């Protein structure tokens, strides 16, 4: 999860910082596991506290003393400290996320066949017991056990109605990008939807643009219009018509230096809150909980679980052998 991919605006390159201002080395897996619990204060609060310390008369950086330092300079220091704190926190969260993902993949790869074998043995044992007793309850349990190990559906079945001539259908794309899935209400949109669509297409068509920025704006808008029309969403088409009639959004007045710094601190604080939620979800997941059982040697934990599963397989094979004798 790079900072850009996570929505973090780029900061200065580490190579451009003096050595004592570079971020610390990434944490180990165990540190990453505990990292989310060690940062209760917001990034903005941490920066503000550091800035207050930096502006004290005892400051050793040789800068202006006490109240002689510009408020903007103190605020800039708070932003810089908050940025570094967020980077370290994000490194810890990303480190743990990668370990959870890798553990999950290896768990499935190494232990998946053993779990499948156990399910098959459970089904055979239940079927053998039902064949012996003929009891309806045993027959029901045998059917349930067999249903668990039924073959997985094929690709065509899995992706039925998910693929169209252009690849993934809009509904599938929406699900994969965590957007609300709104399937079309009918094959052909209503007359009102068609009327609104034609009006918008005539007004906002990209070929009417006079310059490249205007063409890009129209392209983005028409993409939304097409999606709304494809679903026959009359209300959304009306909203888009009102949006187009209002014209492009007017640029906001430029912020002052202090306003920009405060806005940056607020963004850093919100970003840290989001990362804290992500870290908690990772820790509380099934794989995350397993990984935290052996933070120093998760690979050995996989081996230990594998040994336990092999023992279970042996016991079930012995039980099945007794039933079919």
Short mmCIF file of C-alpha atoms in Angstrom, two decimals:
data_model
loop_
_atom_site.label_atom_id
_atom_site.label_comp_id
_atom_site.label_asym_id
_atom_site.label_seq_id
_atom_site.Cartn_x
_atom_site.Cartn_y
_atom_site.Cartn_z
CA UNK A 1 0.00 0.00 0.00
CA UNK A 2 2.00 2.91 -1.24
CA UNK A 3 1.17 6.35 0.04
CA UNK A 4 -0.20 7.32 -3.36
CA UNK A 5 -2.41 4.22 -3.57
CA UNK A 6 -3.70 4.81 -0.05
CA UNK A 7 -4.61 8.40 -0.86
CA UNK A 8 -1.65 9.97 0.97
CA UNK A 9 -0.33 13.06 -0.84
CA UNK A 10 3.37 12.68 -1.67
CA UNK A 11 5.83 14.07 0.83
CA UNK A 12 9.47 14.94 0.37
CA UNK A 13 11.71 12.12 -0.78
CA UNK A 14 13.71 10.57 2.05
CA UNK A 15 16.90 11.06 0.04
CA UNK A 16 16.36 14.82 0.17
CA UNK A 17 16.12 14.87 3.96
CA UNK A 18 19.09 15.15 6.31
CA UNK A 19 19.95 11.85 7.95
CA UNK A 20 18.44 12.78 11.28
CA UNK A 21 15.08 13.66 9.63
CA UNK A 22 14.57 10.43 7.74
CA UNK A 23 11.91 7.94 8.93
CA UNK A 24 13.04 5.13 11.14
CA UNK A 25 13.52 1.65 9.74
CA UNK A 26 10.29 -0.37 9.15
CA UNK A 27 9.13 -2.33 12.17
CA UNK A 28 9.27 -6.05 12.58
CA UNK A 29 6.19 -8.23 12.31
CA UNK A 30 5.64 -8.23 16.06
CA UNK A 31 6.08 -4.47 16.23
CA UNK A 32 3.67 -4.07 13.36
CA UNK A 33 1.12 -6.19 15.19
CA UNK A 34 1.25 -3.96 18.25
CA UNK A 35 1.76 -0.69 16.42
CA UNK A 36 -1.90 0.30 16.09
CA UNK A 37 -2.26 0.13 19.88
CA UNK A 38 0.62 2.50 20.55
CA UNK A 39 -0.73 5.59 18.82
CA UNK A 40 -3.81 6.80 20.64
CA UNK A 41 -3.29 10.50 19.98
CA UNK A 42 -4.14 11.90 16.56
CA UNK A 43 -1.38 12.78 14.13
CA UNK A 44 -2.34 16.44 14.42
CA UNK A 45 -2.12 16.35 18.21
CA UNK A 46 1.29 14.72 18.08
CA UNK A 47 2.51 17.35 15.64
CA UNK A 48 1.12 20.19 17.68
CA UNK A 49 2.80 18.93 20.85
CA UNK A 50 6.11 18.59 19.08
CA UNK A 51 5.78 22.05 17.57
CA UNK A 52 5.13 23.54 20.99
CA UNK A 53 8.27 21.85 22.30
CA UNK A 54 10.29 23.05 19.32
CA UNK A 55 9.32 26.67 19.97
CA UNK A 56 10.33 26.65 23.66
CA UNK A 57 13.28 28.79 24.90
CA UNK A 58 15.31 25.61 25.52
CA UNK A 59 15.15 24.63 21.85
CA UNK A 60 18.55 23.40 20.72
CA UNK A 61 18.11 23.93 16.99
CA UNK A 62 19.46 27.45 17.12
CA UNK A 63 16.25 28.96 15.71
CA UNK A 64 14.22 31.91 16.99
CA UNK A 65 13.38 31.77 20.67
CA UNK A 66 9.87 31.48 22.15
CA UNK A 67 7.39 34.03 20.82
CA UNK A 68 9.84 35.37 18.23
CA UNK A 69 9.13 32.40 15.96
CA UNK A 70 6.39 32.92 13.39
CA UNK A 71 3.17 30.99 14.14
CA UNK A 72 3.31 29.60 10.60
CA UNK A 73 6.80 28.25 11.26
CA UNK A 74 5.63 26.44 14.40
CA UNK A 75 2.64 25.09 12.51
CA UNK A 76 4.88 23.91 9.68
CA UNK A 77 6.96 21.99 12.23
CA UNK A 78 3.80 20.38 13.59
CA UNK A 79 2.84 19.31 10.08
CA UNK A 80 6.30 17.86 9.46
CA UNK A 81 6.25 15.87 12.71
CA UNK A 82 2.71 14.64 12.02
CA UNK A 83 3.75 13.55 8.53
CA UNK A 84 6.63 11.50 9.92
CA UNK A 85 4.41 9.94 12.59
CA UNK A 86 1.83 8.98 9.98
CA UNK A 87 4.49 7.47 7.71
CA UNK A 88 5.78 5.29 10.56
CA UNK A 89 2.26 4.22 11.50
CA UNK A 90 1.43 3.41 7.90
CA UNK A 91 4.62 1.34 7.57
CA UNK A 92 3.57 -0.66 10.64
CA UNK A 93 0.03 -1.24 9.37
CA UNK A 94 1.22 -2.18 5.88
CA UNK A 95 3.81 -4.56 7.29
CA UNK A 96 1.16 -6.39 9.29
CA UNK A 97 -1.27 -6.37 6.35
CA UNK A 98 1.31 -8.05 4.11
CA UNK A 99 2.03 -10.67 6.77
CA UNK A 100 -1.69 -11.40 7.22
CA UNK A 101 -2.13 -11.72 3.45
CA UNK A 102 0.90 -13.98 3.05
CA UNK A 103 -0.09 -16.11 6.03
CA UNK A 104 -3.58 -16.52 4.58
CA UNK A 105 -2.20 -17.54 1.20
CA UNK A 106 0.27 -20.04 2.66
CA UNK A 107 -2.35 -21.36 5.07
CA UNK A 108 -4.63 -22.14 2.14
CA UNK A 109 -1.81 -23.51 -0.01
CA UNK A 110 -0.22 -25.77 2.58
CA UNK A 111 -3.16 -26.76 4.74
CA UNK A 112 -6.06 -26.55 2.28
CA UNK A 113 -5.55 -30.12 1.00
CA UNK A 114 -5.55 -31.43 4.57
CA UNK A 115 -8.82 -29.68 5.37
CA UNK A 116 -10.28 -31.10 2.14
CA UNK A 117 -9.11 -34.59 3.12
CA UNK A 118 -10.70 -34.23 6.55
CA UNK A 119 -14.01 -33.17 4.97
CA UNK A 120 -13.91 -36.19 2.63
CA UNK A 121 -13.17 -38.56 5.51
CA UNK A 122 -15.99 -37.04 7.57
CA UNK A 123 -18.38 -37.66 4.66
CA UNK A 124 -17.21 -41.26 4.22
CA UNK A 125 -17.51 -41.95 7.95
CA UNK A 126 -21.04 -40.50 8.04
CA UNK A 127 -22.04 -42.50 4.96
CA UNK A 128 -20.60 -45.72 6.40
CA UNK A 129 -22.42 -45.17 9.69
CA UNK A 130 -25.71 -44.44 7.88
CA UNK A 131 -25.31 -47.57 5.75
CA UNK A 132 -24.93 -49.63 8.92
CA UNK A 133 -27.81 -48.17 10.90
CA UNK A 134 -30.24 -47.02 8.22
CA UNK A 135 -31.35 -44.39 10.72
CA UNK A 136 -32.96 -41.33 9.03
CA UNK A 137 -30.95 -38.96 11.22
CA UNK A 138 -27.71 -40.69 10.22
CA UNK A 139 -28.77 -40.51 6.57
CA UNK A 140 -29.43 -36.79 6.93
CA UNK A 141 -26.03 -36.22 8.53
CA UNK A 142 -24.35 -38.22 5.78
CA UNK A 143 -25.99 -36.08 3.11
CA UNK A 144 -24.94 -32.88 4.87
CA UNK A 145 -21.37 -34.12 5.17
CA UNK A 146 -21.28 -35.07 1.48
CA UNK A 147 -22.69 -31.70 0.44
CA UNK A 148 -19.71 -30.01 2.09
CA UNK A 149 -17.29 -31.80 -0.23
CA UNK A 150 -19.28 -31.41 -3.45
CA UNK A 151 -17.13 -30.29 -6.38
CA UNK A 152 -16.63 -26.56 -6.75
CA UNK A 153 -18.65 -24.97 -9.57
CA UNK A 154 -16.85 -24.38 -12.83
CA UNK A 155 -15.65 -21.01 -14.08
CA UNK A 156 -18.69 -20.56 -16.33
CA UNK A 157 -21.02 -21.14 -13.39
CA UNK A 158 -19.07 -18.85 -11.09
CA UNK A 159 -19.01 -16.00 -13.59
CA UNK A 160 -22.49 -16.45 -15.01
CA UNK A 161 -23.87 -12.94 -15.79
CA UNK A 162 -20.57 -11.41 -14.66
CA UNK A 163 -18.95 -11.28 -18.08
CA UNK A 164 -20.04 -9.34 -21.14
CA UNK A 165 -18.41 -8.58 -24.49
CA UNK A 166 -16.17 -5.95 -22.86
CA UNK A 167 -15.07 -8.15 -19.96
CA UNK A 168 -16.53 -7.74 -16.49
CA UNK A 169 -20.08 -6.46 -16.40
CA UNK A 170 -20.73 -3.06 -14.75
CA UNK A 171 -22.30 -4.82 -11.77
CA UNK A 172 -19.24 -7.03 -11.31
CA UNK A 173 -16.91 -4.05 -11.61
CA UNK A 174 -18.97 -2.19 -9.03
CA UNK A 175 -18.71 -5.10 -6.59
CA UNK A 176 -14.96 -5.44 -7.06
CA UNK A 177 -14.46 -1.70 -6.45
CA UNK A 178 -16.79 -1.73 -3.42
CA UNK A 179 -19.29 0.55 -5.14
CA UNK A 180 -23.05 0.15 -4.70
CA UNK A 181 -24.42 -2.43 -7.12
CA UNK A 182 -27.44 -1.05 -8.98
CA UNK A 183 -28.59 -3.47 -11.68
CA UNK A 184 -30.80 -2.21 -14.51
CA UNK A 185 -34.52 -2.18 -13.76
CA UNK A 186 -35.58 -3.24 -17.24
CA UNK A 187 -34.09 -4.16 -20.62
CA UNK A 188 -35.09 -0.90 -22.30
CA UNK A 189 -35.02 2.30 -20.20
CA UNK A 190 -38.25 4.22 -19.89
CA UNK A 191 -39.28 6.98 -22.31
CA UNK A 192 -38.42 9.62 -19.71
CA UNK A 193 -34.96 8.15 -19.20
CA UNK A 194 -34.41 8.10 -22.96
CA UNK A 195 -35.54 11.74 -23.27
CA UNK A 196 -33.25 12.90 -20.47
CA UNK A 197 -30.37 10.94 -21.90
CA UNK A 198 -30.76 12.47 -25.37
CA UNK A 199 -30.93 15.99 -23.95
CA UNK A 200 -27.84 15.50 -21.84
CA UNK A 201 -25.92 13.82 -24.65
CA UNK A 202 -26.68 16.72 -27.00
CA UNK A 203 -25.67 19.35 -24.45
CA UNK A 204 -22.61 17.69 -22.93
CA UNK A 205 -21.13 15.72 -25.83
CA UNK A 206 -17.29 15.86 -25.71
CA UNK A 207 -17.09 16.86 -29.37
CA UNK A 208 -18.55 20.24 -28.40
CA UNK A 209 -15.54 21.05 -26.23
CA UNK A 210 -13.37 24.01 -27.20
CA UNK A 211 -10.23 22.90 -25.38
CA UNK A 212 -8.72 19.79 -23.78
CA UNK A 213 -9.71 20.51 -20.14
CA UNK A 214 -13.31 21.03 -21.25
CA UNK A 215 -13.20 17.79 -23.24
CA UNK A 216 -11.98 15.89 -20.18
CA UNK A 217 -14.77 17.37 -18.07
CA UNK A 218 -17.36 16.38 -20.65
CA UNK A 219 -15.89 12.89 -21.02
CA UNK A 220 -16.16 12.28 -17.28
CA UNK A 221 -19.70 13.67 -17.19
CA UNK A 222 -20.95 11.66 -20.19
CA UNK A 223 -19.49 8.49 -18.62
CA UNK A 224 -21.77 9.04 -15.62
CA UNK A 225 -24.70 9.85 -17.87
CA UNK A 226 -24.20 6.63 -19.83
CA UNK A 227 -24.03 4.56 -16.63
CA UNK A 228 -27.23 6.14 -15.28
CA UNK A 229 -29.02 5.60 -18.58
CA UNK A 230 -27.87 1.98 -18.74
CA UNK A 231 -29.60 1.38 -15.41
CA UNK A 232 -32.64 3.40 -16.41
CA UNK A 233 -32.11 5.63 -13.36
CA UNK A 234 -34.41 8.57 -14.08
CA UNK A 235 -33.74 10.32 -10.76
CA UNK A 236 -29.99 10.24 -11.28
CA UNK A 237 -30.39 11.53 -14.82
CA UNK A 238 -32.40 14.45 -13.44
CA UNK A 239 -29.66 15.15 -10.91
CA UNK A 240 -27.07 15.07 -13.68
CA UNK A 241 -29.19 17.46 -15.75
CA UNK A 242 -29.30 19.89 -12.81
CA UNK A 243 -25.56 19.50 -12.32
CA UNK A 244 -24.86 20.33 -15.96
CA UNK A 245 -27.22 23.31 -15.88
CA UNK A 246 -25.36 24.70 -12.86
CA UNK A 247 -22.11 24.68 -14.83
CA UNK A 248 -18.60 23.75 -13.73
CA UNK A 249 -17.71 24.26 -10.10
CA UNK A 250 -16.06 27.58 -9.43
CA UNK A 251 -12.51 27.33 -8.07
CA UNK A 252 -12.22 27.98 -4.36
CA UNK A 253 -10.31 31.08 -3.26
CA UNK A 254 -6.68 30.34 -2.41
CA UNK A 255 -5.95 29.46 1.20
CA UNK A 256 -3.56 31.37 3.37
CA UNK A 257 -0.39 29.68 4.57
CA UNK A 258 -1.93 29.03 8.00
CA UNK A 259 -5.15 27.68 6.49
CA UNK A 260 -3.21 25.28 4.27
CA UNK A 261 -1.17 24.01 7.23
CA UNK A 262 -4.24 23.53 9.41
CA UNK A 263 -5.99 21.71 6.56
CA UNK A 264 -2.97 19.45 6.20
CA UNK A 265 -3.00 18.63 9.91
CA UNK A 266 -6.69 17.78 9.78
CA UNK A 267 -6.13 15.51 6.79
CA UNK A 268 -3.27 13.73 8.56
CA UNK A 269 -5.47 13.18 11.60
CA UNK A 270 -8.31 11.74 9.52
CA UNK A 271 -5.87 9.51 7.65
CA UNK A 272 -4.54 8.11 10.91
CA UNK A 273 -8.09 7.36 12.07
CA UNK A 274 -8.74 5.38 8.88
CA UNK A 275 -5.50 3.43 9.32
CA UNK A 276 -6.43 2.68 12.92
CA UNK A 277 -9.72 1.16 11.75
CA UNK A 278 -7.87 -0.92 9.15
CA UNK A 279 -5.35 -2.12 11.73
CA UNK A 280 -8.16 -3.18 14.09
CA UNK A 281 -9.90 -5.12 11.33
CA UNK A 282 -6.67 -6.93 10.48
CA UNK A 283 -5.99 -7.80 14.12
CA UNK A 284 -9.53 -9.09 14.71
CA UNK A 285 -9.71 -11.18 11.52
CA UNK A 286 -9.37 -14.95 11.82
CA UNK A 287 -5.98 -15.03 10.11
CA UNK A 288 -4.78 -11.96 12.00
CA UNK A 289 -5.67 -13.58 15.31
CA UNK A 290 -3.79 -16.73 14.32
CA UNK A 291 -0.77 -14.71 13.25
CA UNK A 292 -0.66 -12.90 16.57
CA UNK A 293 -0.41 -16.27 18.33
CA UNK A 294 3.12 -16.63 16.97
CA UNK A 295 4.44 -13.18 16.03
CA UNK A 296 8.07 -14.31 16.25
CA UNK A 297 7.78 -17.39 14.01
CA UNK A 298 4.53 -17.57 12.02
CA UNK A 299 6.03 -20.16 9.65
CA UNK A 300 6.49 -22.56 12.53
CA UNK A 301 2.84 -22.01 13.48
CA UNK A 302 1.84 -23.27 10.04
CA UNK A 303 3.99 -26.36 10.56
CA UNK A 304 2.42 -26.99 13.97
CA UNK A 305 -1.10 -26.69 12.58
CA UNK A 306 -0.12 -29.04 9.74
CA UNK A 307 1.10 -31.64 12.22
CA UNK A 308 -2.17 -31.43 14.15
CA UNK A 309 -4.19 -31.87 10.93
CA UNK A 310 -2.13 -34.91 9.95
CA UNK A 311 -2.96 -36.43 13.32
CA UNK A 312 -6.66 -35.76 12.74
CA UNK A 313 -6.45 -37.37 9.29
CA UNK A 314 -4.87 -40.50 10.80
CA UNK A 315 -7.56 -40.76 13.48
CA UNK A 316 -10.39 -40.40 10.97
CA UNK A 317 -8.83 -42.96 8.63
CA UNK A 318 -8.66 -45.43 11.50
CA UNK A 319 -12.30 -44.73 12.41
CA UNK A 320 -13.39 -45.23 8.81
CA UNK A 321 -11.45 -48.51 8.57
CA UNK A 322 -13.34 -49.87 11.60
CA UNK A 323 -16.71 -48.91 10.11
CA UNK A 324 -16.15 -50.54 6.71
CA UNK A 325 -14.75 -53.82 8.02
#
